[in-house]
Short mmCIF file of N, CA and C in Angstrom, two decimals:
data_model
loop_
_atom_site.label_atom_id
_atom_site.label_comp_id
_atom_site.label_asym_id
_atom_site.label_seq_id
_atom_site.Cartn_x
_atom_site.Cartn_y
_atom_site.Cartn_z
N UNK A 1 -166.81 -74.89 55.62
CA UNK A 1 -165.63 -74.15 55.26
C UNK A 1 -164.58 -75.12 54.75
N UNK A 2 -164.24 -74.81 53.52
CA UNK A 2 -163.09 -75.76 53.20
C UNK A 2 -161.40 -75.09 53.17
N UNK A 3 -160.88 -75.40 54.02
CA UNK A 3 -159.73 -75.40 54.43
C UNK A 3 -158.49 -75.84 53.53
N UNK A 4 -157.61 -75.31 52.78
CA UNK A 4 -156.79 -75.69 51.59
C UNK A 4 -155.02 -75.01 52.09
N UNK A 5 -154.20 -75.67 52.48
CA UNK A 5 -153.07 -75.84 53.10
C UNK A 5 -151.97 -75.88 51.88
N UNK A 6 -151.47 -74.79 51.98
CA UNK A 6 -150.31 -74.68 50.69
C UNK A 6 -149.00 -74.36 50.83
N UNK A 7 -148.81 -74.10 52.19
CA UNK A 7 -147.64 -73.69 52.72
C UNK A 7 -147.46 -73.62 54.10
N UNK A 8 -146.46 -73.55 54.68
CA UNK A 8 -146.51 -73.72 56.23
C UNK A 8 -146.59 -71.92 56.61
N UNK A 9 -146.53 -71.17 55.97
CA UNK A 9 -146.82 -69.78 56.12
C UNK A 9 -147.75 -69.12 55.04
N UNK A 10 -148.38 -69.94 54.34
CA UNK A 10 -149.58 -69.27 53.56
C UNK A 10 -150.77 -70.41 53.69
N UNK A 11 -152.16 -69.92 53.67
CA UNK A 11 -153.36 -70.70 53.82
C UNK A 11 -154.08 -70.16 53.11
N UNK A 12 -155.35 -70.71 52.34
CA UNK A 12 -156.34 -69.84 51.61
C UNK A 12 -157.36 -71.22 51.71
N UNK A 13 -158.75 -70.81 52.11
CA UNK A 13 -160.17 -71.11 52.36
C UNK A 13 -160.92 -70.87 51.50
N UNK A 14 -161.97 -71.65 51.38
CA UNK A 14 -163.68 -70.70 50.66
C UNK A 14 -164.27 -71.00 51.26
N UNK A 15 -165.36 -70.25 52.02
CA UNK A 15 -166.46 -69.80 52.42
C UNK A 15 -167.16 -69.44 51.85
N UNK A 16 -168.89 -69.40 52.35
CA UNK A 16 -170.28 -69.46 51.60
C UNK A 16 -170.20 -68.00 51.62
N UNK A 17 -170.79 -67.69 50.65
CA UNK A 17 -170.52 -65.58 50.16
C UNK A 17 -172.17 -65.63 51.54
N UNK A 18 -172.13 -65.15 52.54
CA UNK A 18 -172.96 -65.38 53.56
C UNK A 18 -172.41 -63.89 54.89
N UNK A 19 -173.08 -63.73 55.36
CA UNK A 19 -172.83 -62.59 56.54
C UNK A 19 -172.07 -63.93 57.46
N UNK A 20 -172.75 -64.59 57.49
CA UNK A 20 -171.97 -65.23 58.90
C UNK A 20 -170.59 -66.05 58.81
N UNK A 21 -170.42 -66.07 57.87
CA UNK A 21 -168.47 -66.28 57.13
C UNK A 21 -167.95 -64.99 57.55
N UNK A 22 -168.06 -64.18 57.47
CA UNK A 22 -167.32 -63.08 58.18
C UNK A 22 -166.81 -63.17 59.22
N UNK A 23 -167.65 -63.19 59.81
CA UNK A 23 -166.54 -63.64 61.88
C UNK A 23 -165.69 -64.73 61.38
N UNK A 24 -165.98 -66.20 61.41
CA UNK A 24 -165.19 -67.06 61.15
C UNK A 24 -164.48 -66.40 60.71
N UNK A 25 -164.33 -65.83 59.24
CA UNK A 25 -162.76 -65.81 58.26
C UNK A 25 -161.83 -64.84 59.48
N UNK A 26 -162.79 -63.95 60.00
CA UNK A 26 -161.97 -62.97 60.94
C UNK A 26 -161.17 -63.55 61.96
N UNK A 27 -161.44 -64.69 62.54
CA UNK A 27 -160.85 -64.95 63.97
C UNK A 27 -160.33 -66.26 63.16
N UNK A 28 -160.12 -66.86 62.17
CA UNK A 28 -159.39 -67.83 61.52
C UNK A 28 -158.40 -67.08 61.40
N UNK A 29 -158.26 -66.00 60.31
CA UNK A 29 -157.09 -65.40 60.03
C UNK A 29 -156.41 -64.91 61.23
N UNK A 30 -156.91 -64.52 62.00
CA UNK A 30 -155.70 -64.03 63.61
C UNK A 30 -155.49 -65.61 63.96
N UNK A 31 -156.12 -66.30 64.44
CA UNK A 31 -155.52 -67.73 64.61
C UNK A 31 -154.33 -68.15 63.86
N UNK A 32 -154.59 -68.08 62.48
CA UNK A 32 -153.52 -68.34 61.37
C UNK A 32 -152.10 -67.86 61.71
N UNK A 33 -152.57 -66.43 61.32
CA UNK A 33 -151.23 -65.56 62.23
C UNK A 33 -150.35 -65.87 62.98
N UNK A 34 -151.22 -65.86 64.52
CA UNK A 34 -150.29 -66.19 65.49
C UNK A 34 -150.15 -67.92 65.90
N UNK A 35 -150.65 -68.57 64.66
CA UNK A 35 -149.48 -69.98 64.54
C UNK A 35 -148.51 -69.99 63.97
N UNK A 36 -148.46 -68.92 63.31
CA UNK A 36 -147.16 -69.13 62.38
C UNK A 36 -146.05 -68.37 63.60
N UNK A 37 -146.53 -67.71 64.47
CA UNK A 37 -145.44 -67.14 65.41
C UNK A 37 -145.25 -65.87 65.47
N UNK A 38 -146.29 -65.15 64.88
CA UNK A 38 -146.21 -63.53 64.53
C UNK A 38 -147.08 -63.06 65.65
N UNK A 39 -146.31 -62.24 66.29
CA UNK A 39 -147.10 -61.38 67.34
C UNK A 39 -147.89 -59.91 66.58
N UNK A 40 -148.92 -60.38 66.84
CA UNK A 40 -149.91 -58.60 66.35
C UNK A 40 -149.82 -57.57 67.50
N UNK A 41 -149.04 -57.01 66.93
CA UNK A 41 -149.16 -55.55 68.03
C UNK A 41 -150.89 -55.26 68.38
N UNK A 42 -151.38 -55.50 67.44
CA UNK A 42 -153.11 -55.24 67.31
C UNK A 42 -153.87 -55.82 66.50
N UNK A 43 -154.26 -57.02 67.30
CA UNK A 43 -155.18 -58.10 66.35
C UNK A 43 -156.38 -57.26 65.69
N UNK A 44 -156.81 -56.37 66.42
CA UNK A 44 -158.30 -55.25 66.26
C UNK A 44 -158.04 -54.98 64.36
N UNK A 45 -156.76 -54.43 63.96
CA UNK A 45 -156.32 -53.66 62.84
C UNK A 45 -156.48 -54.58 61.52
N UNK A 46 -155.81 -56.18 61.91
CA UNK A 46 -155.99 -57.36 61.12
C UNK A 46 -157.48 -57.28 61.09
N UNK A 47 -158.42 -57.53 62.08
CA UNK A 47 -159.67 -58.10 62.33
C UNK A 47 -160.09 -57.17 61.41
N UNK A 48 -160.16 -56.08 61.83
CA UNK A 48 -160.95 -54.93 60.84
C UNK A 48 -160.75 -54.87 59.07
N UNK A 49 -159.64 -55.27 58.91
CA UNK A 49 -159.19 -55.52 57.44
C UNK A 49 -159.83 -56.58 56.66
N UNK A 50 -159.75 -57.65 57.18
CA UNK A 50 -160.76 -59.11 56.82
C UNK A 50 -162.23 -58.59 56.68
N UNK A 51 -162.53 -58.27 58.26
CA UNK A 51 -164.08 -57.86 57.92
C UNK A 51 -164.39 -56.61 56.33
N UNK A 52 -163.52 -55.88 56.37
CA UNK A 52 -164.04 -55.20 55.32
C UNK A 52 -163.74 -55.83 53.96
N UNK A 53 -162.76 -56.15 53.68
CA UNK A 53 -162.64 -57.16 52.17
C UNK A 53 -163.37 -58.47 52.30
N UNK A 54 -164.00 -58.91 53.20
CA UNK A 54 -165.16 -60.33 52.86
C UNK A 54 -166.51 -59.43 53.23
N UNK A 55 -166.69 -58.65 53.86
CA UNK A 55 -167.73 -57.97 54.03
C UNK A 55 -168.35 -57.77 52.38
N UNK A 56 -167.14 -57.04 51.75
CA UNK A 56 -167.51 -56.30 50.97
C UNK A 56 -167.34 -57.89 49.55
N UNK A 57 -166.87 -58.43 49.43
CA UNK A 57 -167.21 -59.56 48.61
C UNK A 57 -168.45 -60.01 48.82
N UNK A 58 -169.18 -60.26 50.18
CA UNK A 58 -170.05 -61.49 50.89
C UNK A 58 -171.45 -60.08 49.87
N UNK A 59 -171.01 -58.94 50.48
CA UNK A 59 -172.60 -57.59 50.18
C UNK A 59 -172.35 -57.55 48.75
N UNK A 60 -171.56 -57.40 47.82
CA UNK A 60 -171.29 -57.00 46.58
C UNK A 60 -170.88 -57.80 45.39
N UNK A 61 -170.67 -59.26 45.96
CA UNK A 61 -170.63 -59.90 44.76
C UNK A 61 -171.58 -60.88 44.27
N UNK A 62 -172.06 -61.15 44.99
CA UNK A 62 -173.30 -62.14 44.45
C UNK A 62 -173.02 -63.35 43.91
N UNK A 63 -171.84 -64.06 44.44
CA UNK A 63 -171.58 -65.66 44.06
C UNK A 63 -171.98 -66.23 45.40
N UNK A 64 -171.65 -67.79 44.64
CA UNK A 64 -171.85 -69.00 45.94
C UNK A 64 -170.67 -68.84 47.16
N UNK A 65 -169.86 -68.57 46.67
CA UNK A 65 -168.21 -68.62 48.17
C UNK A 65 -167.44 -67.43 47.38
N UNK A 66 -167.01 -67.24 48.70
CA UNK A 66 -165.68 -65.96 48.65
C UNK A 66 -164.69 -67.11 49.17
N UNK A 67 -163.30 -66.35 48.06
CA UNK A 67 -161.68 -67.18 48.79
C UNK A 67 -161.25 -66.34 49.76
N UNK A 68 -160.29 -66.93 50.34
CA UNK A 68 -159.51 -66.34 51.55
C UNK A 68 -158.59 -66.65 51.38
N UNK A 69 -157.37 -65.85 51.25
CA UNK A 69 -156.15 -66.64 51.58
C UNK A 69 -155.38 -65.53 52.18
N UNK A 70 -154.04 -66.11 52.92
CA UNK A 70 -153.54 -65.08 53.75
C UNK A 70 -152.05 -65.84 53.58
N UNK A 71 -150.79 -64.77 53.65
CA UNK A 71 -149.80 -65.96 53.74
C UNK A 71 -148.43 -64.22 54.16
N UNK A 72 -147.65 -64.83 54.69
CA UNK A 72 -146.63 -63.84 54.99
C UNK A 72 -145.85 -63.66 53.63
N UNK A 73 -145.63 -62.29 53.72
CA UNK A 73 -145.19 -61.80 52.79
C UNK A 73 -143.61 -61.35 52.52
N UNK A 74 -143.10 -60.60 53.68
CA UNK A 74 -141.96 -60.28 53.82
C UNK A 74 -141.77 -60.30 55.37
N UNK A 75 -140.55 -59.68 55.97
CA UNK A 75 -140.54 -59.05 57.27
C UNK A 75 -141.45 -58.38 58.11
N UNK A 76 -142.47 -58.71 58.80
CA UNK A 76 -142.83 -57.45 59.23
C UNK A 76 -144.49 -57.51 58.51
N UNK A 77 -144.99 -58.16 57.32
CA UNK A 77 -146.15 -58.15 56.78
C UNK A 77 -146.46 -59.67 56.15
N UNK A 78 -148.14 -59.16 56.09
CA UNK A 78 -148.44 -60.51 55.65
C UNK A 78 -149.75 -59.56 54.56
N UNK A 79 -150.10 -60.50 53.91
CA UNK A 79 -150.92 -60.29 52.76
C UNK A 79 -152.24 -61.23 52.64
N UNK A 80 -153.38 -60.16 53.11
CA UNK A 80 -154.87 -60.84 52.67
C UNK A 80 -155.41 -60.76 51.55
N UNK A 81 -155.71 -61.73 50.73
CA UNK A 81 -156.60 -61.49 49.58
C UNK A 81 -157.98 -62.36 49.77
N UNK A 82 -159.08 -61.70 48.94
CA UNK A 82 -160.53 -61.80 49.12
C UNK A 82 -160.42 -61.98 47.70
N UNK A 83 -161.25 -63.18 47.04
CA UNK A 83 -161.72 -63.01 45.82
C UNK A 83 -162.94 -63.55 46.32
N UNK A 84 -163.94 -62.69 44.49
CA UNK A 84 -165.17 -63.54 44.44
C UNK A 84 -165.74 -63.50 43.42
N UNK A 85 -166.43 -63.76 42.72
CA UNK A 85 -166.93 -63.92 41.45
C UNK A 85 -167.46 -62.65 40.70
N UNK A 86 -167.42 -61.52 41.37
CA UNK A 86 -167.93 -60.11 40.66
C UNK A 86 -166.24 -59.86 39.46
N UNK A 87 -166.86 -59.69 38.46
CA UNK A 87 -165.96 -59.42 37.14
C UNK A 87 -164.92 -58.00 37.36
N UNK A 88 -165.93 -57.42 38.14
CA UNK A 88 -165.28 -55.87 38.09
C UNK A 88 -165.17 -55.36 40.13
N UNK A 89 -164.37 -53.85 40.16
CA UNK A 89 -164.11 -53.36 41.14
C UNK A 89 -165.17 -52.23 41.17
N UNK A 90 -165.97 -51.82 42.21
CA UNK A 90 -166.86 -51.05 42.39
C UNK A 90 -166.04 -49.31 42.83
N UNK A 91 -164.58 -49.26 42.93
CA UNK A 91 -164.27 -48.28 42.94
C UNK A 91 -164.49 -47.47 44.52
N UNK A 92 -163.31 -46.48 44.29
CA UNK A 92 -163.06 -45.72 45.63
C UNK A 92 -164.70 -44.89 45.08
N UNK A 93 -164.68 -44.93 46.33
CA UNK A 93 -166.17 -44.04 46.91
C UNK A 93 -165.64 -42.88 47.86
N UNK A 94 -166.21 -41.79 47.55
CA UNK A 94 -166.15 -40.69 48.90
C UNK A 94 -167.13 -40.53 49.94
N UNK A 95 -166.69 -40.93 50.95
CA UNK A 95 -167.26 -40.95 51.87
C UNK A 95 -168.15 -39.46 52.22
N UNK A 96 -169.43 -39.31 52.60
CA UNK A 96 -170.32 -38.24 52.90
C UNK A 96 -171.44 -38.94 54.14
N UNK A 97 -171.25 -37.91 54.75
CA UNK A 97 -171.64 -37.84 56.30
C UNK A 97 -173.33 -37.66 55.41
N UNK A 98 -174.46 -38.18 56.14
CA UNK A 98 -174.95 -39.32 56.84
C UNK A 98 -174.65 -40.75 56.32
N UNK A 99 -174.05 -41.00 55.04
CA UNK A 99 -174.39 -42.25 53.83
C UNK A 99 -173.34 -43.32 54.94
N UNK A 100 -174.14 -44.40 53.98
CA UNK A 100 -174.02 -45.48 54.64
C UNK A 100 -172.90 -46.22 54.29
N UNK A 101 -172.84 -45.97 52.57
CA UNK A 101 -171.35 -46.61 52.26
C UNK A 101 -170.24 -45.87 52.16
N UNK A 102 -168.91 -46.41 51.87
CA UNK A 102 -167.81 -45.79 51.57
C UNK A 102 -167.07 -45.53 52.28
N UNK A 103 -167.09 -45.78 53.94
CA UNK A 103 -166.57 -45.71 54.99
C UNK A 103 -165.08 -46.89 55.48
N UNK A 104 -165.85 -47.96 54.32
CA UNK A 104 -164.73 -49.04 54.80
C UNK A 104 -163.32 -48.84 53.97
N UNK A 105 -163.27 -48.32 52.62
CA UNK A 105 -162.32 -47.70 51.99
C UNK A 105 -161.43 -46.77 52.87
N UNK A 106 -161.95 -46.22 52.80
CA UNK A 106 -161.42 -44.66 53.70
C UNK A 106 -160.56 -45.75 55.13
N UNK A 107 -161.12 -46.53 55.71
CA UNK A 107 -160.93 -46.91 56.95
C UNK A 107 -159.88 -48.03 56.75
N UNK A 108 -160.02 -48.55 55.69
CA UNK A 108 -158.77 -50.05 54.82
C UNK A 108 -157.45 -49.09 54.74
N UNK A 109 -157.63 -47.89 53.98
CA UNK A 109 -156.20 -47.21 53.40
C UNK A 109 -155.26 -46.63 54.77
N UNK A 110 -155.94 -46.50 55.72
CA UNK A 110 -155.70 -46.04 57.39
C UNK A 110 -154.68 -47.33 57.51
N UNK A 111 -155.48 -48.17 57.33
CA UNK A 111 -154.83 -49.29 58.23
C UNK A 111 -153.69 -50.51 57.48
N UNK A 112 -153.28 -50.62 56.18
CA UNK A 112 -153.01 -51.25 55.44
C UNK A 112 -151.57 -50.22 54.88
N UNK A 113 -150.65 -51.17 54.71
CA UNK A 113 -149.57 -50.46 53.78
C UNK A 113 -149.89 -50.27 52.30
N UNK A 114 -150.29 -51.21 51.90
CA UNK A 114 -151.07 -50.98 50.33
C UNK A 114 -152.17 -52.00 50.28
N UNK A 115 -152.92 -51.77 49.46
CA UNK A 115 -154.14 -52.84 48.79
C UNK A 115 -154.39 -52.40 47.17
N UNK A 116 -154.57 -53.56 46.32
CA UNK A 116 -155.20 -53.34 45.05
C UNK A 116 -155.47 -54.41 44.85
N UNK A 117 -156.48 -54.15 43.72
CA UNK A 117 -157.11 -55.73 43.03
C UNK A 117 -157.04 -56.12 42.02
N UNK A 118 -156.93 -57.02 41.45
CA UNK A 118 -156.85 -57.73 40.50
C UNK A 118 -157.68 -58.70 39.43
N UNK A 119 -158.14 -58.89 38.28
CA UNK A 119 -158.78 -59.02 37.71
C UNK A 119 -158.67 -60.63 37.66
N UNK A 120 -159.60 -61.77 37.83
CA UNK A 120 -159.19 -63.19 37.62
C UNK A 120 -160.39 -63.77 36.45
N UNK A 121 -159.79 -64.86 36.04
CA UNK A 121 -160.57 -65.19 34.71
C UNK A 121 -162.09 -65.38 35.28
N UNK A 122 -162.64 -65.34 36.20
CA UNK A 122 -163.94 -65.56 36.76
C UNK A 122 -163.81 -64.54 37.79
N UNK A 123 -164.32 -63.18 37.83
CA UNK A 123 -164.05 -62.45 39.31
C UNK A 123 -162.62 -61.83 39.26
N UNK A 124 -162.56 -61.65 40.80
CA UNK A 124 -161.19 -60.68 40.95
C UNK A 124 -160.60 -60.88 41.90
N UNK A 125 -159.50 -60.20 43.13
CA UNK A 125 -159.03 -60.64 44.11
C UNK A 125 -158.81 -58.87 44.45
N UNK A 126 -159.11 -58.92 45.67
CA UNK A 126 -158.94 -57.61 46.46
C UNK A 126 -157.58 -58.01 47.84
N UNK A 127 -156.68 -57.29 47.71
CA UNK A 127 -155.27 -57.67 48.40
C UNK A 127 -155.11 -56.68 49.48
N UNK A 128 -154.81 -57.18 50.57
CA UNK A 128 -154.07 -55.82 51.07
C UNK A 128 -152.72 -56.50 52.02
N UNK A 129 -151.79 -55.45 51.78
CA UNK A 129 -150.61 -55.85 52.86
C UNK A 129 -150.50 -55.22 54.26
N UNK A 130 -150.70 -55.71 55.10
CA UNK A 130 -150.63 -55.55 56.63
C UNK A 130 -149.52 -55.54 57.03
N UNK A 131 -149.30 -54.53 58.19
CA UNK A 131 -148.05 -54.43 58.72
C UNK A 131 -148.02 -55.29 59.69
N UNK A 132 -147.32 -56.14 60.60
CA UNK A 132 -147.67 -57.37 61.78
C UNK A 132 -146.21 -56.85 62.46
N UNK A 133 -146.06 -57.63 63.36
CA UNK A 133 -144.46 -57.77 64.18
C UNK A 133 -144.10 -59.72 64.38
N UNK A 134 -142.56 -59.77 64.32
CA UNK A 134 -142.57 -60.76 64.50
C UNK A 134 -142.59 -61.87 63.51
N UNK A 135 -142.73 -61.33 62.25
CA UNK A 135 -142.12 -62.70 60.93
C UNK A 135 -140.94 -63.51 61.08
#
């Protein structure tokens, strides 16, 4: 994991596009967090947000590493972005009872004040802003 330090309140990583980068990036980013001094009312809400935007880079994009970066944003929020080498966004999905995908959408917009993505000259970046306590 390479570790890239850009601010004393923002950090961004790459990790191997791999299932088992997932935990790590998950319990890095709450670590991150609460060094900077931000109390999570509910680390669970952060945790769940990471897992689904590297989840969904690590299953859907098909490069060597996904980025990470995380950095406070305003009062009150901080901002995760996931990039990875897929050109395009695979789009809101509707979720339908038995299927397997489309669940993590539905379950990101629950928990996030906003998210959108963005197009980068190689790939894209998937964002979302989290509500936290304590900036």
């Amino acid at each position: 994991m390479l570790l890239v330090e850009t601010d004393p309140r923002q950090v961004s990583w790459l990790v191997p596009s791999r299932e088992e980068a997932v935990g790590y990036v998950r319990q890095r980013t709450v670590a991150e967090i609460r060094a900077w001094g931000i109390e999570l009312a509910d680390p669970l809400e952060v945790e769940l947000v990471v897992t689904e935007l590297v989840t969904n880079a690590v299953s859907h994009a098909g490069g060597q590493v996904v980025g990470v970066g995380i950095q406070v944003a305003e009062e009150g929020a901080v901002v995760i972005r996931v990039s990875d080498s897929h050109p395009g966004f695979f789009g809101r999905r509707v979720w339908r009872e038995p299927g397997e995908h489309g669940r993590g959408l539905v379950m990101l917009r629950q928990l996030v004040r906003c998210w959108w993505w963005e197009p980068l000259a190689e790939g894209k970046v998937v964002c979302a802003l989290v509500e936290v306590s304590g900036c």
